[in-house]
Amino acid sequence: MLDLVLDAPYYIDKEWFEADTGNRLMTRWDGTKVPVESVARSWWSNSSNRSAAFSSAGTVTIPAAYTRANSNGSYTAYHTGAGNHGTLVHHKHMEDNMVSL
């Protein structure tokens, strides 16, 4: 599962992220490239942190509480925030709780 706020900027503006992969991208446990969380936030909130093609788009401030850990969890951990709408259920949890029919 990818996150619209924290992961989509890379897929929207690959040119800018790939200009400095060592500082702007990370690799998830499954090999998927995604933005470093702080860089994704900056992409949304600061138009100078984008390629020329997206520099004139509006800005959005992402709440500090919206983090991968808090909102999505990971392959090995559930999210740390409240609620369960849209929660990732990782493979290990599914395997542990499968029932044979």
N, C-alpha and C. Protein backbone atom coordinates (compact mmCIF):
# COMPACT_ATOMS: atom_id res chain seq x y z
N MET A 1 0.85 -1.16 0.00
CA MET A 1 0.00 0.00 0.00
C MET A 1 0.90 1.23 0.00
N LEU A 2 0.60 2.14 -0.89
CA LEU A 2 1.30 3.42 -0.91
C LEU A 2 0.40 4.49 -0.34
N ASP A 3 1.01 5.52 0.19
CA ASP A 3 0.29 6.61 0.83
C ASP A 3 0.19 7.78 -0.14
N LEU A 4 -1.00 8.31 -0.33
CA LEU A 4 -1.21 9.41 -1.26
C LEU A 4 -0.39 10.64 -0.87
N VAL A 5 -0.31 10.96 0.39
CA VAL A 5 0.40 12.15 0.84
C VAL A 5 1.91 11.94 0.86
N LEU A 6 2.37 10.85 1.44
CA LEU A 6 3.80 10.66 1.67
C LEU A 6 4.53 9.94 0.55
N ASP A 7 3.84 9.21 -0.30
CA ASP A 7 4.50 8.46 -1.36
C ASP A 7 4.21 9.00 -2.76
N ALA A 8 3.03 9.54 -2.98
CA ALA A 8 2.64 9.99 -4.32
C ALA A 8 3.53 11.07 -4.91
N PRO A 9 4.11 11.98 -4.12
CA PRO A 9 4.94 13.01 -4.76
C PRO A 9 6.03 12.43 -5.68
N TYR A 10 6.60 11.30 -5.32
CA TYR A 10 7.62 10.69 -6.18
C TYR A 10 7.03 10.27 -7.52
N TYR A 11 5.85 9.70 -7.50
CA TYR A 11 5.22 9.23 -8.73
C TYR A 11 4.66 10.38 -9.56
N ILE A 12 4.37 11.49 -8.92
CA ILE A 12 3.90 12.70 -9.62
C ILE A 12 5.08 13.44 -10.25
N ASP A 13 6.19 13.55 -9.52
CA ASP A 13 7.32 14.40 -9.92
C ASP A 13 8.65 13.64 -9.84
N LYS A 14 8.74 12.54 -10.57
CA LYS A 14 9.94 11.69 -10.52
C LYS A 14 11.21 12.46 -10.85
N GLU A 15 11.13 13.39 -11.80
CA GLU A 15 12.31 14.15 -12.23
C GLU A 15 12.99 14.82 -11.03
N TRP A 16 12.22 15.48 -10.18
CA TRP A 16 12.79 16.20 -9.04
C TRP A 16 13.38 15.22 -8.02
N PHE A 17 12.67 14.17 -7.70
CA PHE A 17 13.16 13.21 -6.71
C PHE A 17 14.39 12.47 -7.20
N GLU A 18 14.43 12.11 -8.47
CA GLU A 18 15.56 11.36 -8.99
C GLU A 18 16.79 12.23 -9.26
N ALA A 19 16.65 13.55 -9.15
CA ALA A 19 17.81 14.44 -9.29
C ALA A 19 18.74 14.34 -8.08
N ASP A 20 18.24 13.80 -6.96
CA ASP A 20 19.05 13.65 -5.75
C ASP A 20 18.52 12.44 -4.96
N THR A 21 18.65 11.27 -5.55
CA THR A 21 18.07 10.07 -4.94
C THR A 21 18.62 9.77 -3.56
N GLY A 22 19.88 10.08 -3.32
CA GLY A 22 20.49 9.78 -2.03
C GLY A 22 19.88 10.54 -0.87
N ASN A 23 19.32 11.70 -1.13
CA ASN A 23 18.71 12.51 -0.08
C ASN A 23 17.19 12.56 -0.13
N ARG A 24 16.62 12.25 -1.28
CA ARG A 24 15.18 12.41 -1.45
C ARG A 24 14.38 11.11 -1.46
N LEU A 25 15.05 9.99 -1.68
CA LEU A 25 14.33 8.72 -1.77
C LEU A 25 14.85 7.69 -0.78
N MET A 26 14.00 6.76 -0.44
CA MET A 26 14.37 5.61 0.38
C MET A 26 13.74 4.38 -0.25
N THR A 27 14.20 3.22 0.14
CA THR A 27 13.65 1.97 -0.38
C THR A 27 12.92 1.25 0.74
N ARG A 28 11.66 0.93 0.49
CA ARG A 28 10.86 0.21 1.48
C ARG A 28 11.31 -1.24 1.56
N TRP A 29 10.78 -1.97 2.53
CA TRP A 29 11.10 -3.38 2.74
C TRP A 29 10.82 -4.23 1.50
N ASP A 30 9.87 -3.80 0.66
CA ASP A 30 9.51 -4.59 -0.52
C ASP A 30 10.23 -4.14 -1.78
N GLY A 31 11.18 -3.22 -1.63
CA GLY A 31 11.96 -2.74 -2.76
C GLY A 31 11.37 -1.54 -3.48
N THR A 32 10.21 -1.07 -3.05
CA THR A 32 9.57 0.09 -3.66
C THR A 32 10.28 1.37 -3.25
N LYS A 33 10.59 2.23 -4.22
CA LYS A 33 11.17 3.53 -3.92
C LYS A 33 10.06 4.49 -3.52
N VAL A 34 10.28 5.20 -2.42
CA VAL A 34 9.33 6.20 -1.95
C VAL A 34 10.12 7.40 -1.43
N PRO A 35 9.49 8.56 -1.33
CA PRO A 35 10.19 9.73 -0.79
C PRO A 35 10.54 9.56 0.69
N VAL A 36 11.64 10.16 1.08
CA VAL A 36 11.93 10.32 2.51
C VAL A 36 10.77 11.16 3.05
N GLU A 37 10.26 10.80 4.21
CA GLU A 37 9.05 11.44 4.73
C GLU A 37 9.15 12.96 4.80
N SER A 38 10.25 13.49 5.32
CA SER A 38 10.41 14.94 5.44
C SER A 38 10.46 15.61 4.06
N VAL A 39 11.02 14.92 3.09
CA VAL A 39 11.11 15.47 1.73
C VAL A 39 9.73 15.49 1.08
N ALA A 40 8.94 14.46 1.31
CA ALA A 40 7.57 14.44 0.78
C ALA A 40 6.77 15.60 1.35
N ARG A 41 6.91 15.86 2.64
CA ARG A 41 6.22 16.99 3.27
C ARG A 41 6.63 18.31 2.62
N SER A 42 7.94 18.46 2.41
CA SER A 42 8.46 19.68 1.80
C SER A 42 7.96 19.84 0.37
N TRP A 43 7.82 18.73 -0.34
CA TRP A 43 7.33 18.80 -1.71
C TRP A 43 5.92 19.41 -1.74
N TRP A 44 5.07 19.01 -0.80
CA TRP A 44 3.71 19.55 -0.75
C TRP A 44 3.68 21.00 -0.28
N SER A 45 4.51 21.36 0.69
CA SER A 45 4.39 22.67 1.34
C SER A 45 5.28 23.77 0.77
N ASN A 46 6.26 23.43 -0.05
CA ASN A 46 7.20 24.42 -0.56
C ASN A 46 7.39 24.21 -2.06
N SER A 47 6.84 25.09 -2.86
CA SER A 47 6.87 24.91 -4.31
C SER A 47 8.28 24.96 -4.90
N SER A 48 9.26 25.48 -4.17
CA SER A 48 10.64 25.47 -4.66
C SER A 48 11.28 24.09 -4.50
N ASN A 49 10.62 23.18 -3.80
CA ASN A 49 11.11 21.81 -3.64
C ASN A 49 10.41 20.88 -4.62
N ARG A 50 10.31 21.32 -5.87
CA ARG A 50 9.68 20.56 -6.94
C ARG A 50 10.39 20.86 -8.26
N SER A 51 10.12 20.05 -9.26
CA SER A 51 10.64 20.36 -10.59
C SER A 51 9.89 21.56 -11.14
N ALA A 52 10.43 22.15 -12.20
CA ALA A 52 9.81 23.32 -12.82
C ALA A 52 8.37 23.04 -13.25
N ALA A 53 8.11 21.82 -13.66
CA ALA A 53 6.77 21.46 -14.12
C ALA A 53 5.71 21.59 -13.02
N PHE A 54 6.11 21.50 -11.77
CA PHE A 54 5.15 21.55 -10.66
C PHE A 54 5.36 22.74 -9.73
N SER A 55 6.29 23.63 -10.06
CA SER A 55 6.61 24.74 -9.16
C SER A 55 5.48 25.75 -9.02
N SER A 56 4.58 25.81 -9.99
CA SER A 56 3.49 26.78 -9.89
C SER A 56 2.23 26.19 -9.26
N ALA A 57 2.27 24.92 -8.91
CA ALA A 57 1.11 24.30 -8.25
C ALA A 57 1.00 24.84 -6.83
N GLY A 58 -0.18 24.83 -6.29
CA GLY A 58 -0.40 25.32 -4.93
C GLY A 58 0.32 24.48 -3.89
N THR A 59 0.28 24.94 -2.66
CA THR A 59 0.94 24.24 -1.56
C THR A 59 -0.09 23.76 -0.54
N VAL A 60 0.31 22.75 0.20
CA VAL A 60 -0.53 22.17 1.25
C VAL A 60 0.37 21.88 2.44
N THR A 61 -0.09 22.22 3.63
CA THR A 61 0.66 21.88 4.83
C THR A 61 0.12 20.56 5.38
N ILE A 62 1.01 19.61 5.57
CA ILE A 62 0.63 18.30 6.10
C ILE A 62 0.78 18.35 7.62
N PRO A 63 -0.23 17.96 8.38
CA PRO A 63 -0.12 17.98 9.84
C PRO A 63 1.05 17.13 10.33
N ALA A 64 1.73 17.60 11.36
CA ALA A 64 2.90 16.90 11.91
C ALA A 64 2.55 15.48 12.36
N ALA A 65 1.32 15.26 12.79
CA ALA A 65 0.91 13.94 13.27
C ALA A 65 0.73 12.94 12.13
N TYR A 66 0.70 13.42 10.90
CA TYR A 66 0.53 12.52 9.76
C TYR A 66 1.89 11.98 9.36
N THR A 67 2.22 10.80 9.87
CA THR A 67 3.49 10.14 9.57
C THR A 67 3.20 8.74 9.07
N ARG A 68 4.19 8.11 8.47
CA ARG A 68 4.00 6.72 8.03
C ARG A 68 3.70 5.83 9.23
N ALA A 69 4.46 6.00 10.29
CA ALA A 69 4.27 5.16 11.48
C ALA A 69 2.89 5.38 12.09
N ASN A 70 2.47 6.62 12.19
CA ASN A 70 1.21 6.96 12.84
C ASN A 70 0.00 6.59 11.98
N SER A 71 0.12 6.78 10.69
CA SER A 71 -1.04 6.60 9.82
C SER A 71 -1.11 5.27 9.09
N ASN A 72 0.05 4.69 8.78
CA ASN A 72 0.06 3.49 7.94
C ASN A 72 0.67 2.26 8.59
N GLY A 73 1.59 2.44 9.49
CA GLY A 73 2.33 1.30 10.02
C GLY A 73 3.36 0.85 9.01
N SER A 74 3.82 -0.38 9.15
CA SER A 74 4.83 -0.92 8.25
C SER A 74 4.57 -2.41 8.06
N TYR A 75 5.49 -3.08 7.41
CA TYR A 75 5.35 -4.52 7.21
C TYR A 75 5.33 -5.27 8.54
N THR A 76 6.05 -4.76 9.52
CA THR A 76 6.18 -5.46 10.80
C THR A 76 5.44 -4.80 11.96
N ALA A 77 4.80 -3.66 11.73
CA ALA A 77 4.14 -2.97 12.84
C ALA A 77 2.85 -2.30 12.38
N TYR A 78 1.83 -2.37 13.21
CA TYR A 78 0.60 -1.64 12.94
C TYR A 78 0.85 -0.16 13.12
N HIS A 79 -0.05 0.65 12.57
CA HIS A 79 0.06 2.09 12.76
C HIS A 79 -0.05 2.42 14.24
N THR A 80 0.52 3.55 14.64
CA THR A 80 0.50 3.94 16.04
C THR A 80 -0.62 4.91 16.35
N GLY A 81 -1.34 5.39 15.34
CA GLY A 81 -2.43 6.32 15.54
C GLY A 81 -3.72 5.61 15.92
N ALA A 82 -4.73 6.39 16.26
CA ALA A 82 -6.03 5.85 16.64
C ALA A 82 -6.82 5.48 15.39
N GLY A 83 -7.79 4.59 15.55
CA GLY A 83 -8.67 4.22 14.46
C GLY A 83 -8.12 3.08 13.63
N ASN A 84 -8.96 2.61 12.69
CA ASN A 84 -8.51 1.51 11.86
C ASN A 84 -8.94 1.62 10.41
N HIS A 85 -9.52 2.73 10.01
CA HIS A 85 -9.94 2.89 8.62
C HIS A 85 -8.72 2.94 7.70
N GLY A 86 -8.67 2.07 6.73
CA GLY A 86 -7.57 2.06 5.77
C GLY A 86 -6.28 1.49 6.30
N THR A 87 -6.33 0.79 7.42
CA THR A 87 -5.12 0.25 8.03
C THR A 87 -4.54 -0.87 7.19
N LEU A 88 -3.24 -0.83 7.00
CA LEU A 88 -2.54 -1.88 6.28
C LEU A 88 -2.54 -3.15 7.13
N VAL A 89 -2.91 -4.25 6.53
CA VAL A 89 -2.79 -5.55 7.18
C VAL A 89 -1.66 -6.26 6.47
N HIS A 90 -0.56 -6.40 7.14
CA HIS A 90 0.62 -6.96 6.47
C HIS A 90 0.54 -8.47 6.38
N HIS A 91 1.37 -9.03 5.50
CA HIS A 91 1.32 -10.45 5.19
C HIS A 91 1.51 -11.34 6.41
N LYS A 92 2.41 -11.02 7.30
CA LYS A 92 2.67 -11.84 8.47
C LYS A 92 1.41 -11.97 9.31
N HIS A 93 0.71 -10.86 9.54
CA HIS A 93 -0.52 -10.89 10.31
C HIS A 93 -1.55 -11.78 9.60
N MET A 94 -1.66 -11.65 8.31
CA MET A 94 -2.62 -12.45 7.56
C MET A 94 -2.29 -13.93 7.66
N GLU A 95 -1.01 -14.27 7.54
CA GLU A 95 -0.60 -15.67 7.62
C GLU A 95 -0.90 -16.25 9.00
N ASP A 96 -0.65 -15.47 10.05
CA ASP A 96 -0.87 -15.94 11.41
C ASP A 96 -2.35 -16.15 11.72
N ASN A 97 -3.22 -15.46 11.00
CA ASN A 97 -4.63 -15.50 11.33
C ASN A 97 -5.50 -16.18 10.27
N MET A 98 -4.89 -16.87 9.32
CA MET A 98 -5.67 -17.56 8.30
C MET A 98 -6.31 -18.82 8.88
N VAL A 99 -7.50 -19.09 8.45
CA VAL A 99 -8.22 -20.26 8.91
C VAL A 99 -8.45 -21.17 7.70
N SER A 100 -8.14 -22.43 7.84
CA SER A 100 -8.38 -23.38 6.75
C SER A 100 -9.87 -23.65 6.65
N LEU A 101 -10.37 -23.65 5.44
CA LEU A 101 -11.80 -23.92 5.24
C LEU A 101 -12.01 -25.35 4.83
